[in-house]
Short mmCIF file of N, CA and C in Angstrom, two decimals:
data_model
loop_
_atom_site.label_atom_id
_atom_site.label_comp_id
_atom_site.label_asym_id
_atom_site.label_seq_id
_atom_site.Cartn_x
_atom_site.Cartn_y
_atom_site.Cartn_z
N UNK A 1 0.88 -1.11 0.07
CA UNK A 1 0.09 0.25 -0.17
C UNK A 1 0.87 1.20 0.21
N UNK A 2 1.90 1.00 0.28
CA UNK A 2 3.08 2.33 0.76
C UNK A 2 3.63 2.68 -0.65
N UNK A 3 4.04 1.61 -1.74
CA UNK A 3 4.65 1.83 -2.27
C UNK A 3 3.05 2.76 -3.45
N UNK A 4 1.68 1.86 -3.42
CA UNK A 4 1.12 2.66 -4.21
C UNK A 4 0.78 4.09 -4.39
N UNK A 5 0.27 4.40 -2.57
CA UNK A 5 0.53 5.76 -2.27
C UNK A 5 1.17 6.17 -2.38
N UNK A 6 2.50 6.56 -2.80
CA UNK A 6 3.75 7.34 -3.01
C UNK A 6 3.40 7.89 -4.19
N UNK A 7 3.23 7.38 -5.39
CA UNK A 7 2.81 7.57 -6.59
C UNK A 7 4.24 7.89 -6.85
N UNK A 8 4.80 6.77 -7.20
CA UNK A 8 6.77 7.14 -7.87
C UNK A 8 6.83 5.53 -7.96
N UNK A 9 6.30 4.74 -7.49
CA UNK A 9 6.90 2.89 -7.63
C UNK A 9 6.98 2.94 -9.01
N UNK A 10 5.72 3.45 -9.50
CA UNK A 10 5.08 2.35 -10.59
C UNK A 10 5.79 3.36 -11.31
N UNK A 11 5.43 3.72 -12.92
CA UNK A 11 5.40 4.52 -13.82
C UNK A 11 3.92 5.04 -13.93
N UNK A 12 4.11 5.98 -14.94
CA UNK A 12 2.69 6.86 -14.65
C UNK A 12 1.63 6.35 -16.40
N UNK A 13 1.96 5.85 -16.75
CA UNK A 13 0.87 4.52 -17.39
C UNK A 13 1.49 3.28 -16.76
N UNK A 14 1.51 2.84 -15.74
CA UNK A 14 0.82 2.09 -14.58
C UNK A 14 -0.53 2.72 -13.90
N UNK A 15 -0.24 3.93 -13.76
CA UNK A 15 -1.25 4.62 -12.67
C UNK A 15 -2.23 4.73 -12.80
N UNK A 16 -2.12 5.41 -14.50
CA UNK A 16 -3.05 5.13 -15.57
C UNK A 16 -4.23 4.05 -15.47
N UNK A 17 -3.74 2.49 -15.68
CA UNK A 17 -4.49 2.12 -15.26
C UNK A 17 -5.37 1.25 -13.96
N UNK A 18 -4.22 1.81 -12.65
CA UNK A 18 -4.55 1.56 -11.66
C UNK A 18 -5.64 2.75 -10.60
N UNK A 19 -4.94 3.74 -10.95
CA UNK A 19 -5.56 4.27 -10.41
C UNK A 19 -7.43 4.33 -10.36
N UNK A 20 -8.30 4.22 -11.73
CA UNK A 20 -9.50 4.50 -11.90
C UNK A 20 -9.57 2.48 -11.28
N UNK A 21 -9.22 1.66 -10.69
CA UNK A 21 -9.24 0.17 -10.58
C UNK A 21 -9.44 0.68 -8.29
N UNK A 22 -8.64 1.72 -8.36
CA UNK A 22 -8.28 1.76 -6.72
C UNK A 22 -9.22 3.07 -5.97
N UNK A 23 -8.59 3.18 -6.79
CA UNK A 23 -8.90 5.05 -6.86
C UNK A 23 -10.82 5.49 -6.59
N UNK A 24 -10.82 4.54 -6.55
CA UNK A 24 -12.89 4.77 -6.76
C UNK A 24 -13.43 5.83 -5.57
N UNK A 25 -12.82 5.22 -4.49
CA UNK A 25 -13.44 6.43 -3.34
C UNK A 25 -13.83 7.69 -3.92
N UNK A 26 -12.46 8.06 -5.26
CA UNK A 26 -12.80 9.58 -5.11
C UNK A 26 -14.07 9.96 -5.63
N UNK A 27 -14.74 8.78 -6.12
CA UNK A 27 -16.24 9.76 -7.11
C UNK A 27 -16.88 10.76 -5.61
N UNK A 28 -16.91 10.30 -4.57
CA UNK A 28 -17.79 10.63 -3.86
C UNK A 28 -17.64 12.37 -3.61
N UNK A 29 -17.84 13.10 -3.89
CA UNK A 29 -17.38 14.81 -3.89
C UNK A 29 -16.77 14.70 -2.38
N UNK A 30 -17.27 14.15 -1.01
CA UNK A 30 -16.74 14.34 0.04
C UNK A 30 -15.12 14.36 0.22
N UNK A 31 -14.75 13.44 0.07
CA UNK A 31 -13.63 12.83 -0.33
C UNK A 31 -12.99 13.88 -1.21
N UNK A 32 -13.17 13.95 -1.73
CA UNK A 32 -12.06 15.59 -2.87
C UNK A 32 -12.26 16.53 -1.74
N UNK A 33 -13.01 16.55 -1.10
CA UNK A 33 -12.85 17.81 0.26
C UNK A 33 -11.02 17.90 0.59
N UNK A 34 -10.42 16.53 1.32
CA UNK A 34 -10.58 16.07 2.00
C UNK A 34 -9.20 14.87 1.54
N UNK A 35 -8.85 15.06 0.62
CA UNK A 35 -7.75 13.68 -0.19
C UNK A 35 -7.62 14.01 -1.19
N UNK A 36 -6.34 13.53 -0.92
CA UNK A 36 -6.02 14.01 -2.69
C UNK A 36 -5.93 12.47 -3.28
N UNK A 37 -5.10 11.48 -2.94
CA UNK A 37 -5.98 10.14 -3.52
C UNK A 37 -6.08 9.12 -2.48
N UNK A 38 -6.96 8.27 -2.44
CA UNK A 38 -7.21 7.83 -1.31
C UNK A 38 -7.32 5.98 -2.34
N UNK A 39 -6.96 4.55 -2.16
CA UNK A 39 -7.28 3.55 -2.91
C UNK A 39 -7.31 2.56 -1.72
N UNK A 40 -8.09 1.71 -2.23
CA UNK A 40 -8.80 0.26 -2.09
C UNK A 40 -8.73 -1.22 -2.33
N UNK A 41 -9.11 -1.93 -2.16
CA UNK A 41 -9.15 -2.93 -2.34
C UNK A 41 -9.78 -4.42 -1.38
N UNK A 42 -10.15 -4.83 -1.90
CA UNK A 42 -11.20 -5.94 -0.23
C UNK A 42 -11.81 -6.75 -0.91
N UNK A 43 -11.76 -7.94 -0.36
CA UNK A 43 -12.41 -8.90 -1.05
C UNK A 43 -12.72 -9.87 0.72
N UNK A 44 -13.69 -11.16 0.14
CA UNK A 44 -14.17 -11.17 1.29
C UNK A 44 -15.48 -12.68 0.96
N UNK A 45 -15.36 -13.61 1.06
CA UNK A 45 -16.11 -15.07 1.18
C UNK A 45 -17.00 -14.66 2.65
N UNK A 46 -17.96 -16.24 2.34
CA UNK A 46 -18.88 -16.68 3.67
C UNK A 46 -17.69 -16.28 5.02
N UNK A 47 -16.13 -16.61 5.31
CA UNK A 47 -15.96 -16.43 6.14
C UNK A 47 -14.83 -15.80 6.54
N UNK A 48 -14.22 -14.34 5.00
CA UNK A 48 -12.90 -13.72 5.16
C UNK A 48 -13.36 -12.66 5.27
N UNK A 49 -13.26 -11.86 5.34
CA UNK A 49 -13.05 -10.62 4.82
C UNK A 49 -11.50 -9.54 5.27
N UNK A 50 -11.04 -9.35 4.45
CA UNK A 50 -10.11 -8.07 3.24
C UNK A 50 -9.76 -6.47 3.55
N UNK A 51 -9.23 -5.85 3.53
CA UNK A 51 -8.95 -4.40 2.60
C UNK A 51 -7.74 -3.74 3.25
N UNK A 52 -7.58 -3.60 1.95
CA UNK A 52 -6.58 -3.12 2.32
C UNK A 52 -6.66 -1.68 1.60
N UNK A 53 -5.65 -0.39 2.20
CA UNK A 53 -5.93 1.02 1.87
C UNK A 53 -4.70 1.51 2.10
N UNK A 54 -5.12 2.48 1.20
CA UNK A 54 -3.62 4.45 1.56
C UNK A 54 -4.60 4.92 0.96
N UNK A 55 -3.68 6.21 1.86
CA UNK A 55 -4.79 8.06 1.31
C UNK A 55 -3.73 8.92 1.62
N UNK A 56 -3.36 9.62 0.59
CA UNK A 56 -2.94 11.04 1.28
C UNK A 56 -4.17 11.70 1.28
N UNK A 57 -3.84 12.62 2.71
CA UNK A 57 -4.86 13.70 3.11
C UNK A 57 -3.97 15.28 1.62
N UNK A 58 -4.48 16.07 1.84
CA UNK A 58 -4.49 17.91 1.40
C UNK A 58 -3.53 17.90 2.47
N UNK A 59 -3.52 17.57 3.17
CA UNK A 59 -2.20 17.96 3.28
C UNK A 59 -0.78 17.56 3.92
N UNK A 60 -0.61 16.59 2.67
CA UNK A 60 -0.15 15.54 2.38
C UNK A 60 0.58 14.54 3.25
N UNK A 61 -0.09 14.12 4.16
CA UNK A 61 -0.33 13.09 5.43
C UNK A 61 -0.48 12.08 4.88
N UNK A 62 0.05 10.85 5.03
CA UNK A 62 -0.10 9.29 3.64
C UNK A 62 -0.58 8.25 4.83
N UNK A 63 -1.51 7.60 4.80
CA UNK A 63 -1.91 6.41 5.88
C UNK A 63 -1.54 5.19 5.17
N UNK A 64 -1.14 4.24 5.36
CA UNK A 64 -1.73 2.87 5.01
C UNK A 64 -2.14 1.88 5.87
N UNK A 65 -2.93 0.71 5.57
CA UNK A 65 -3.51 0.15 6.26
C UNK A 65 -3.72 -1.71 5.40
N UNK A 66 -3.89 -2.53 6.62
CA UNK A 66 -4.64 -3.99 5.59
C UNK A 66 -4.89 -4.86 6.65
N UNK A 67 -6.41 -4.73 6.44
CA UNK A 67 -6.62 -5.25 7.47
C UNK A 67 -7.22 -6.71 7.14
N UNK A 68 -7.21 -7.55 8.01
CA UNK A 68 -7.52 -8.92 7.09
C UNK A 68 -8.72 -10.31 8.41
N UNK A 69 -9.42 -10.56 7.93
CA UNK A 69 -9.86 -11.80 9.31
C UNK A 69 -10.42 -12.90 8.28
N UNK A 70 -10.48 -14.02 8.66
CA UNK A 70 -10.54 -15.16 8.75
C UNK A 70 -11.36 -16.13 9.22
N UNK A 71 -11.43 -17.21 9.54
CA UNK A 71 -12.72 -17.93 9.97
C UNK A 71 -13.81 -16.90 11.12
N UNK A 72 -14.04 -16.57 10.77
CA UNK A 72 -15.61 -15.71 10.53
C UNK A 72 -16.81 -16.15 10.79
N UNK A 73 -17.80 -15.52 11.60
CA UNK A 73 -19.38 -16.65 11.75
C UNK A 73 -20.01 -15.13 10.77
N UNK A 74 -21.55 -15.76 10.35
CA UNK A 74 -21.45 -14.80 10.01
C UNK A 74 -21.92 -13.17 10.41
N UNK A 75 -22.46 -14.16 11.26
CA UNK A 75 -22.64 -12.66 12.86
C UNK A 75 -21.51 -11.99 12.39
N UNK A 76 -20.41 -12.51 12.80
CA UNK A 76 -19.18 -11.46 12.99
C UNK A 76 -18.63 -10.91 11.28
N UNK A 77 -19.13 -12.14 10.75
CA UNK A 77 -19.02 -11.00 9.37
C UNK A 77 -19.75 -9.45 8.57
N UNK A 78 -20.55 -9.78 9.18
CA UNK A 78 -22.18 -9.14 8.98
C UNK A 78 -21.52 -7.77 9.59
N UNK A 79 -21.22 -7.94 10.79
CA UNK A 79 -21.01 -6.87 11.76
C UNK A 79 -19.82 -5.73 11.01
N UNK A 80 -18.54 -6.70 11.21
CA UNK A 80 -17.37 -6.06 10.46
C UNK A 80 -17.91 -5.00 9.53
N UNK A 81 -18.96 -5.88 8.93
CA UNK A 81 -18.80 -5.20 7.36
C UNK A 81 -19.46 -3.74 7.23
N UNK A 82 -20.45 -4.52 7.97
CA UNK A 82 -20.92 -2.81 8.79
C UNK A 82 -20.42 -2.12 8.88
N UNK A 83 -19.49 -1.51 9.97
CA UNK A 83 -18.67 -0.95 10.41
C UNK A 83 -17.50 -0.88 10.31
N UNK A 84 -17.29 -1.54 9.05
CA UNK A 84 -15.57 -1.27 8.33
C UNK A 84 -15.25 -0.04 7.70
N UNK A 85 -15.48 0.89 6.68
CA UNK A 85 -16.65 2.50 6.45
C UNK A 85 -16.08 3.45 7.68
N UNK A 86 -16.75 3.15 8.38
CA UNK A 86 -16.52 4.47 9.57
C UNK A 86 -15.03 3.43 10.25
N UNK A 87 -15.45 2.71 10.58
CA UNK A 87 -13.82 2.43 11.20
C UNK A 87 -12.41 3.33 10.61
N UNK A 88 -12.19 2.86 9.02
CA UNK A 88 -11.30 3.41 8.11
C UNK A 88 -11.40 4.78 8.20
N UNK A 89 -12.82 5.60 8.28
CA UNK A 89 -12.78 6.95 7.95
C UNK A 89 -11.70 7.34 9.40
N UNK A 90 -12.58 6.85 10.90
CA UNK A 90 -12.19 7.41 11.93
C UNK A 90 -10.77 6.81 11.84
N UNK A 91 -10.12 5.77 11.96
CA UNK A 91 -8.88 5.96 11.51
C UNK A 91 -7.75 7.07 10.95
N UNK A 92 -8.80 7.56 9.49
CA UNK A 92 -7.24 7.93 8.82
C UNK A 92 -7.97 9.67 9.44
N UNK A 93 -9.01 10.20 9.70
CA UNK A 93 -9.22 10.96 10.69
C UNK A 93 -8.88 11.43 11.89
N UNK A 94 -8.29 10.59 12.81
CA UNK A 94 -8.75 10.58 14.34
C UNK A 94 -7.56 10.12 15.20
N UNK A 95 -5.37 11.15 15.00
CA UNK A 95 -4.67 11.25 16.15
C UNK A 95 -5.27 9.97 17.02
N UNK A 96 -5.94 10.74 17.58
CA UNK A 96 -6.03 9.75 19.36
C UNK A 96 -6.80 8.97 18.62
N UNK A 97 -7.99 8.85 18.36
CA UNK A 97 -8.62 6.88 17.84
C UNK A 97 -7.10 6.17 17.25
N UNK A 98 -6.26 6.30 16.87
CA UNK A 98 -4.93 5.69 15.51
C UNK A 98 -4.12 5.71 17.05
N UNK A 99 -3.87 5.88 18.19
CA UNK A 99 -2.98 5.92 19.33
C UNK A 99 -4.25 3.90 20.42
N UNK A 100 -5.35 4.99 20.14
CA UNK A 100 -5.97 4.17 21.00
C UNK A 100 -6.29 2.58 20.63
N UNK A 101 -5.70 3.06 18.90
CA UNK A 101 -6.08 0.79 18.89
C UNK A 101 -4.27 0.62 18.66
N UNK A 102 -3.52 1.24 18.18
CA UNK A 102 -1.92 1.17 18.77
C UNK A 102 -1.91 1.02 20.20
N UNK A 103 -2.33 0.86 20.91
CA UNK A 103 -2.40 0.98 22.69
C UNK A 103 -3.25 -1.07 22.84
N UNK A 104 -4.28 -0.90 22.05
CA UNK A 104 -4.97 -1.82 22.87
C UNK A 104 -4.59 -3.15 21.06
N UNK A 105 -4.02 -2.62 21.03
CA UNK A 105 -3.16 -3.62 19.49
C UNK A 105 -1.19 -3.32 19.66
N UNK A 106 -0.36 -4.09 20.96
CA UNK A 106 1.12 -2.83 20.31
C UNK A 106 1.48 -4.28 19.98
N UNK A 107 1.07 -5.57 19.46
CA UNK A 107 2.29 -5.85 18.54
C UNK A 107 1.70 -5.31 16.89
N UNK A 108 0.70 -4.54 16.59
CA UNK A 108 1.09 -3.73 15.11
C UNK A 108 1.76 -2.76 14.96
N UNK A 109 2.65 -2.80 14.21
CA UNK A 109 3.19 -1.76 13.70
C UNK A 109 1.96 -0.42 12.77
N UNK A 110 1.75 0.18 13.48
CA UNK A 110 0.81 1.12 13.00
C UNK A 110 1.55 2.56 13.83
N UNK A 111 1.13 3.84 12.75
CA UNK A 111 1.51 5.15 13.32
C UNK A 111 1.10 6.46 14.00
N UNK A 112 2.43 6.56 14.41
CA UNK A 112 0.87 7.43 15.60
C UNK A 112 0.90 8.15 15.52
N UNK A 113 0.73 9.20 14.46
CA UNK A 113 0.24 9.93 13.02
C UNK A 113 0.40 9.48 11.91
N UNK A 114 -0.96 10.39 11.05
CA UNK A 114 -1.00 10.56 9.58
C UNK A 114 0.47 10.48 8.53
N UNK A 115 1.66 11.52 10.11
CA UNK A 115 2.48 11.81 8.38
C UNK A 115 3.34 10.56 8.90
#
């Protein structure tokens, strides 16, 4: 995600094809107000939920996150799916929330801030 977020890892030709697939988030005008380029790709089955996301905001802060859940019950998957967008938005916008997640999950490599 960090390589995609940097916009320098691949040639401009690659991003010409990759961005329309990854950066559909920018179709929402609200996201255009605070983001330069966000991208995400997810996948799921009956028992798995995954999402990988990157974002650069208008202040130049970059965030990359990947979430993988396996062996979920139907209830767990439905609850995660329902709440994932809110979680990601809060993670991107709220430094106190990121600090809380880092404290609760100390073995993860999470940034203390967006920068």
